[in-house]
Amino acid sequence: MKKTLIVIAALLLLLVAALFIVPLVFEGQIKEMVKHEANKRMAAALDFDDIGLSLIRHFPKATLTIDKMIIVNKEPFAGDTLLVLPEFEGTVNLGSLIGGGPLEIVSIHLIEPHMNLRVGQDGRNNWQIFAESPPEDVSAVDASTKPFNLAVQTYEIKDGHLSYQDEAGGVQVLVAGLRHQGHGDFSQSQFLLATHTEIAAMTVLMQGTTYLSEAQVVAKADINVDLVNKKYVFADNEIRLNDLALAFTGWAAQRGEEVELDLRLGAPEADLKSLLSMIPFVYQKDFEDLSAEGQLKLAGEIKGVSSKTSLPNFDISVNLNEGRAKYSQMPTSIDQVQMTLQISNRGKEPDDVVVKLDSLHFEILGKAVDITGSVKTPLSDPLLDLNIIGSVDLGTAVNIAPLEQVPDLKGDLRSELHLKGNLSDAEKGHADKFSVSGVLVFTDVDYGSAQLPERLKVSNAQITFSPQRITLDKLIAKVGKSDVSANGLLEDVVGYIFAKKTLKGTLVVKSSFLDLNPWVTDESEKLQAVELPAGVEILMQADFGRVLYDNLELADAAGNLQLKDQILSLLDLHTKTLGGTVVASGNYSFIPPKRPHLFLDAKVTELSIPTTFEKLEAVQRFAPIAHHLVGSFSGEINIDSDLDAALLPMWQEFFSKGQLRIPKVDLKGFAPLDMVADNLQLAKLKNPSMHNLDPAYLIEGGRFRLKPIDFSIDNYLITVSGSNGLDKSIDYKLTIHVPASELKSKTNSFISQLVGQDIAALTNETIVIDVAIGGTLTSPSVKTSLAQIIKGAVTDPLKDAVTAEVDKQKLEAEKKAQEEIAKQKLELEKKKKEAEEKIKNKLKDLFKKP
């Protein structure tokens, strides 16, 4: 008895030892065998980190594990990663491992696989990685390796991810969170395969259109498998997409490269809520709070042969009657929902598929909407036919579904839209073949938003669609206190959207009062330069009675705006402002990498100098003397300058040129001139009045440069030239001609000392004094010197001499600037003539139908 126990214990010890030792013996052999077989049979590169064999984990079966497996395609998908598998586990029949028969794999488990499946433009796919015929030296390999026998009884995929892309068909499928299990005895020629599939998120796109978005999928399928006849009969099956459960029965059989199908679909438990679950934004938010009812019938049949060149016949219909849907926390419901939809294929080609929406009807608080449509030849050239007729109360429509931000919206919308044509004609811009027609009418719309500074109220707006154009028949609206009315048209909209043709349009805008101040962006939220759209040519005629912008007010503003070649041009704007009138033309452009650019050519008449200084920052920065002037001015002003990214002038690079006319002006409290008057003891220079001034200026390099100008103060003749800068620095030269007869040595000792003789002795002479003013506006410095004493009165005070002192480089810079301004003016004149012709020819027949 004792010997028997010892023998049994020894046998058990040997068995336990074998369970640990055998895997170590066979592990290397299996690793080499797997890699060798893969390289021999696969048209792809397989690699993995490690392979293991255990006789303990699922005894009496051996457990085979592979870590971090990766399969990379060879030609024609060279470099594509077909599979990344962090963990593979398979159980192997231990007898087949030890004996001489085929290696029997009983179960397979794929842990977190990532699969990337592709079908190329030529129809070849990247998962056909097994060689069609074995290599020539198979017999030699077979002598030392063991073939596989897939006696699989169960297989499983845990947390899989799959990407499928059909490049030719424009189909893309993304699957995340895939769990799949199958049970069956693959060693038998006939057996029952029971499967269960769950997908956490499935997205399906076709030709850029999303048909499923992160849908949840649960499928149960029991399949009677006949491996001899390659026939698969579906017994008890159900697939659930979100809340829509579909049952299907029938069979599929492999006939060479073709698959013969005979399937029937149904949805015995479906209702309106099930159907609504297929709409992504409905299912993904508050779906449990949605109550829906209605008689839904879904039925379908798929019968015929599926192959690389043909589709089976199929006919799927969806019918809904007496539908109603409502969220419990929302006040508005959708009632009287009726729908008839059919998807069919009675041919063999994908282009034989027809989607036909015979009717979709629903009502919101008694207002009905009806939609019909169809899609034919969906693959080669979709033929679309869509009709939308109905009316909606916008205020109630926003209360149908819970939204993160409920629009503050009221009003009525009536539509009658028709769209028909082939997509290819739309892409080619053939508006005569791809037509959009109908009308949209908005009535009593009241809209408020955080993005709008004031409420938008549209009392009436009507948009008419025709094959050639979209016409804004009328728009009557108010924004806060501002009123706007408009009408206009857009031409070749289809060609612009699909064929990159030029979108052309005309718009007439009128307003009795337009307050832009609520739209002025706060300094902390600066405007950003925006590149104007290419391929757009829009002409706008504007007529505004009164416009407020910042602290500037415009009255009777009328002119044209043109957007063309990414340049926005202002053409002959006439307005009353700053106490006078302005006629201006110009343009704005921003085409990166260049900076935003502004050009303005203005003729001004009798503008108030004090008001202009108060309202315009450029005057405050470059002409601070205007703060001490009382009067008005006329003339021509040009601005040609870049802007920064926030559309603000770059003052250091700001360029402007002007020729002004000032009939009369009073200068009061100007410190530099007061200092000159005090130094020269000439009281008439303080707070003087001046007449008939013709100043010309140039602003560049951050400085205001005054060209030499002659004028008189009382009977003093004066010539002035010089500059002042953004830094408040001043550099001016004055030449003052003083009649000696006005001077007496006792009252003007300074000039007496300057002349160096008794000025009382001078009678008919003119004393010429040079004055240099420097320093800053707040702390000026004055230097004086005697230029000469001239016999007799002077009527032309040294114009030529002063002009000769002008720096040659400044003259060249001015010439260049003048040439650029002349070029801009010619371009504006051309655009103005074009605009005038368009206004004459287009606006008079604005509402004529093509």
mmCIF file of C-alpha atoms in Angstrom, residues 84-239:
data_model
loop_
_atom_site.group_PDB
_atom_site.id
_atom_site.type_symbol
_atom_site.label_atom_id
_atom_site.label_comp_id
_atom_site.label_asym_id
_atom_site.label_seq_id
_atom_site.Cartn_x
_atom_site.Cartn_y
_atom_site.Cartn_z
ATOM 1 C CA VAL A 84 -2.755 46.099 -34.231
ATOM 2 C CA LEU A 85 -3.568 43.430 -31.632
ATOM 3 C CA PRO A 86 -2.241 44.020 -28.102
ATOM 4 C CA GLU A 87 -3.218 40.524 -26.953
ATOM 5 C CA PHE A 88 -4.224 37.262 -28.663
ATOM 6 C CA GLU A 89 -5.281 34.169 -26.791
ATOM 7 C CA GLY A 90 -6.144 30.796 -28.305
ATOM 8 C CA THR A 91 -6.721 27.382 -26.798
ATOM 9 C CA VAL A 92 -5.230 24.365 -28.561
ATOM 10 C CA ASN A 93 -6.157 20.684 -28.320
ATOM 11 C CA LEU A 94 -3.301 19.218 -26.280
ATOM 12 C CA GLY A 95 -3.434 15.914 -28.124
ATOM 13 C CA SER A 96 -2.974 17.647 -31.494
ATOM 14 C CA LEU A 97 -0.007 19.501 -30.026
ATOM 15 C CA ILE A 98 1.737 16.279 -28.852
ATOM 16 C CA GLY A 99 0.556 13.902 -31.584
ATOM 17 C CA GLY A 100 1.261 13.916 -35.246
ATOM 18 C CA GLY A 101 -2.075 15.266 -36.488
ATOM 19 C CA PRO A 102 -3.073 18.807 -37.448
ATOM 20 C CA LEU A 103 -2.836 21.527 -34.828
ATOM 21 C CA GLU A 104 -6.431 22.071 -33.585
ATOM 22 C CA ILE A 105 -7.260 25.602 -32.324
ATOM 23 C CA VAL A 106 -10.429 25.348 -30.202
ATOM 24 C CA SER A 107 -11.025 28.981 -29.160
ATOM 25 C CA ILE A 108 -9.792 32.431 -30.208
ATOM 26 C CA HIS A 109 -9.847 35.660 -28.197
ATOM 27 C CA LEU A 110 -8.823 39.027 -29.689
ATOM 28 C CA ILE A 111 -8.249 41.685 -27.036
ATOM 29 C CA GLU A 112 -8.560 45.369 -28.062
ATOM 30 C CA PRO A 113 -7.838 44.876 -31.765
ATOM 31 C CA HIS A 114 -7.561 47.930 -34.033
ATOM 32 C CA MET A 115 -8.433 47.056 -37.637
ATOM 33 C CA ASN A 116 -7.981 49.337 -40.636
ATOM 34 C CA LEU A 117 -9.834 48.010 -43.691
ATOM 35 C CA ARG A 118 -9.540 49.695 -47.101
ATOM 36 C CA VAL A 119 -10.930 49.189 -50.584
ATOM 37 C CA GLY A 120 -8.940 51.009 -53.237
ATOM 38 C CA GLN A 121 -10.146 52.813 -56.348
ATOM 39 C CA ASP A 122 -9.500 49.628 -58.387
ATOM 40 C CA GLY A 123 -11.705 47.487 -56.116
ATOM 41 C CA ARG A 124 -8.861 45.588 -54.423
ATOM 42 C CA ASN A 125 -8.929 45.380 -50.629
ATOM 43 C CA ASN A 126 -6.165 45.268 -48.045
ATOM 44 C CA TRP A 127 -7.414 42.305 -46.005
ATOM 45 C CA GLN A 128 -6.836 39.675 -48.688
ATOM 46 C CA ILE A 129 -3.407 38.923 -47.299
ATOM 47 C CA PHE A 130 -3.222 35.170 -47.869
ATOM 48 C CA ALA A 131 -1.400 34.056 -50.985
ATOM 49 C CA GLU A 132 -3.697 32.656 -53.667
ATOM 50 C CA SER A 133 -1.311 29.730 -54.322
ATOM 51 C CA PRO A 134 1.383 28.249 -52.076
ATOM 52 C CA PRO A 135 5.029 28.908 -52.848
ATOM 53 C CA GLU A 136 7.020 26.322 -54.802
ATOM 54 C CA ASP A 137 8.872 25.001 -51.751
ATOM 55 C CA VAL A 138 5.760 24.155 -49.724
ATOM 56 C CA SER A 139 6.584 20.457 -49.681
ATOM 57 C CA ALA A 140 9.930 21.140 -48.120
ATOM 58 C CA VAL A 141 8.348 23.324 -45.460
ATOM 59 C CA ASP A 142 5.571 20.890 -44.741
ATOM 60 C CA ALA A 143 8.080 18.254 -43.850
ATOM 61 C CA SER A 144 9.128 20.157 -40.755
ATOM 62 C CA THR A 145 5.988 22.087 -39.781
ATOM 63 C CA LYS A 146 2.462 21.135 -38.779
ATOM 64 C CA PRO A 147 -0.658 22.418 -40.602
ATOM 65 C CA PHE A 148 -3.475 24.174 -38.722
ATOM 66 C CA ASN A 149 -6.939 22.728 -38.152
ATOM 67 C CA LEU A 150 -9.433 25.393 -37.034
ATOM 68 C CA ALA A 151 -11.684 23.248 -34.873
ATOM 69 C CA VAL A 152 -12.967 26.492 -33.342
ATOM 70 C CA GLN A 153 -15.847 26.183 -30.906
ATOM 71 C CA THR A 154 -15.866 29.759 -29.614
ATOM 72 C CA TYR A 155 -14.300 33.072 -30.580
ATOM 73 C CA GLU A 156 -14.459 36.529 -29.069
ATOM 74 C CA ILE A 157 -13.477 40.149 -29.783
ATOM 75 C CA LYS A 158 -13.164 42.471 -26.788
ATOM 76 C CA ASP A 159 -13.218 46.284 -27.052
ATOM 77 C CA GLY A 160 -12.356 46.359 -30.741
ATOM 78 C CA HIS A 161 -11.985 49.366 -33.019
ATOM 79 C CA LEU A 162 -12.580 49.197 -36.742
ATOM 80 C CA SER A 163 -12.167 51.623 -39.609
ATOM 81 C CA TYR A 164 -13.538 50.784 -43.071
ATOM 82 C CA GLN A 165 -13.036 52.975 -46.124
ATOM 83 C CA ASP A 166 -14.238 52.330 -49.660
ATOM 84 C CA GLU A 167 -12.441 54.920 -51.775
ATOM 85 C CA ALA A 168 -14.357 54.216 -54.976
ATOM 86 C CA GLY A 169 -17.786 54.159 -53.358
ATOM 87 C CA GLY A 170 -17.148 57.050 -50.983
ATOM 88 C CA VAL A 171 -18.163 54.925 -47.987
ATOM 89 C CA GLN A 172 -16.607 55.243 -44.555
ATOM 90 C CA VAL A 173 -17.512 53.268 -41.420
ATOM 91 C CA LEU A 174 -16.036 53.909 -37.973
ATOM 92 C CA VAL A 175 -16.667 51.449 -35.148
ATOM 93 C CA ALA A 176 -15.604 51.910 -31.532
ATOM 94 C CA GLY A 177 -16.204 49.650 -28.534
ATOM 95 C CA LEU A 178 -16.836 46.446 -30.513
ATOM 96 C CA ARG A 179 -17.678 43.331 -28.481
ATOM 97 C CA HIS A 180 -18.452 40.170 -30.456
ATOM 98 C CA GLN A 181 -18.897 36.542 -29.421
ATOM 99 C CA GLY A 182 -19.552 33.440 -31.483
ATOM 100 C CA HIS A 183 -20.183 29.836 -30.438
ATOM 101 C CA GLY A 184 -20.188 26.880 -32.808
ATOM 102 C CA ASP A 185 -18.353 23.725 -33.719
ATOM 103 C CA PHE A 186 -16.372 24.615 -36.815
ATOM 104 C CA SER A 187 -15.019 21.076 -36.957
ATOM 105 C CA GLN A 188 -18.443 19.945 -38.221
ATOM 106 C CA SER A 189 -19.677 20.469 -41.764
ATOM 107 C CA GLN A 190 -23.072 21.590 -40.437
ATOM 108 C CA PHE A 191 -23.543 23.396 -37.132
ATOM 109 C CA LEU A 192 -25.378 26.257 -35.438
ATOM 110 C CA LEU A 193 -23.351 29.441 -34.968
ATOM 111 C CA ALA A 194 -24.769 31.659 -32.231
ATOM 112 C CA THR A 195 -23.418 35.228 -32.252
ATOM 113 C CA HIS A 196 -23.850 38.320 -30.130
ATOM 114 C CA THR A 197 -22.486 41.749 -31.101
ATOM 115 C CA GLU A 198 -22.398 45.093 -29.296
ATOM 116 C CA ILE A 199 -21.028 48.367 -30.680
ATOM 117 C CA ALA A 200 -20.714 51.411 -28.438
ATOM 118 C CA ALA A 201 -20.470 53.925 -31.280
ATOM 119 C CA MET A 202 -20.891 53.402 -35.018
ATOM 120 C CA THR A 203 -20.620 56.163 -37.643
ATOM 121 C CA VAL A 204 -21.484 55.672 -41.317
ATOM 122 C CA LEU A 205 -20.738 58.229 -44.037
ATOM 123 C CA MET A 206 -21.517 57.981 -47.746
ATOM 124 C CA GLN A 207 -20.351 60.589 -50.261
ATOM 125 C CA GLY A 208 -19.686 63.007 -47.394
ATOM 126 C CA THR A 209 -23.192 62.603 -45.908
ATOM 127 C CA THR A 210 -23.504 61.202 -42.378
ATOM 128 C CA TYR A 211 -26.163 58.472 -42.153
ATOM 129 C CA LEU A 212 -25.282 57.216 -38.678
ATOM 130 C CA SER A 213 -23.450 59.205 -36.020
ATOM 131 C CA GLU A 214 -22.036 57.310 -33.030
ATOM 132 C CA ALA A 215 -25.048 54.959 -33.059
ATOM 133 C CA GLN A 216 -25.300 52.164 -30.513
ATOM 134 C CA VAL A 217 -25.694 48.709 -32.080
ATOM 135 C CA VAL A 218 -26.764 45.415 -30.496
ATOM 136 C CA ALA A 219 -27.150 42.349 -32.726
ATOM 137 C CA LYS A 220 -28.143 38.739 -31.993
ATOM 138 C CA ALA A 221 -27.879 36.259 -34.839
ATOM 139 C CA ASP A 222 -28.246 32.467 -34.848
ATOM 140 C CA ILE A 223 -26.965 31.047 -38.124
ATOM 141 C CA ASN A 224 -27.308 27.505 -39.415
ATOM 142 C CA VAL A 225 -23.997 26.958 -41.204
ATOM 143 C CA ASP A 226 -23.629 24.467 -44.053
ATOM 144 C CA LEU A 227 -19.919 24.473 -44.905
ATOM 145 C CA VAL A 228 -20.298 21.872 -47.665
ATOM 146 C CA ASN A 229 -22.841 23.938 -49.645
ATOM 147 C CA LYS A 230 -21.558 27.263 -48.272
ATOM 148 C CA LYS A 231 -25.058 28.220 -47.247
ATOM 149 C CA TYR A 232 -26.001 30.210 -44.165
ATOM 150 C CA VAL A 233 -29.588 30.246 -42.886
ATOM 151 C CA PHE A 234 -30.601 32.979 -40.426
ATOM 152 C CA ALA A 235 -32.932 31.550 -37.830
ATOM 153 C CA ASP A 236 -33.566 33.795 -34.797
ATOM 154 C CA ASN A 237 -32.046 37.217 -35.467
ATOM 155 C CA GLU A 238 -32.406 40.803 -34.330
ATOM 156 C CA ILE A 239 -30.332 43.933 -34.784
#
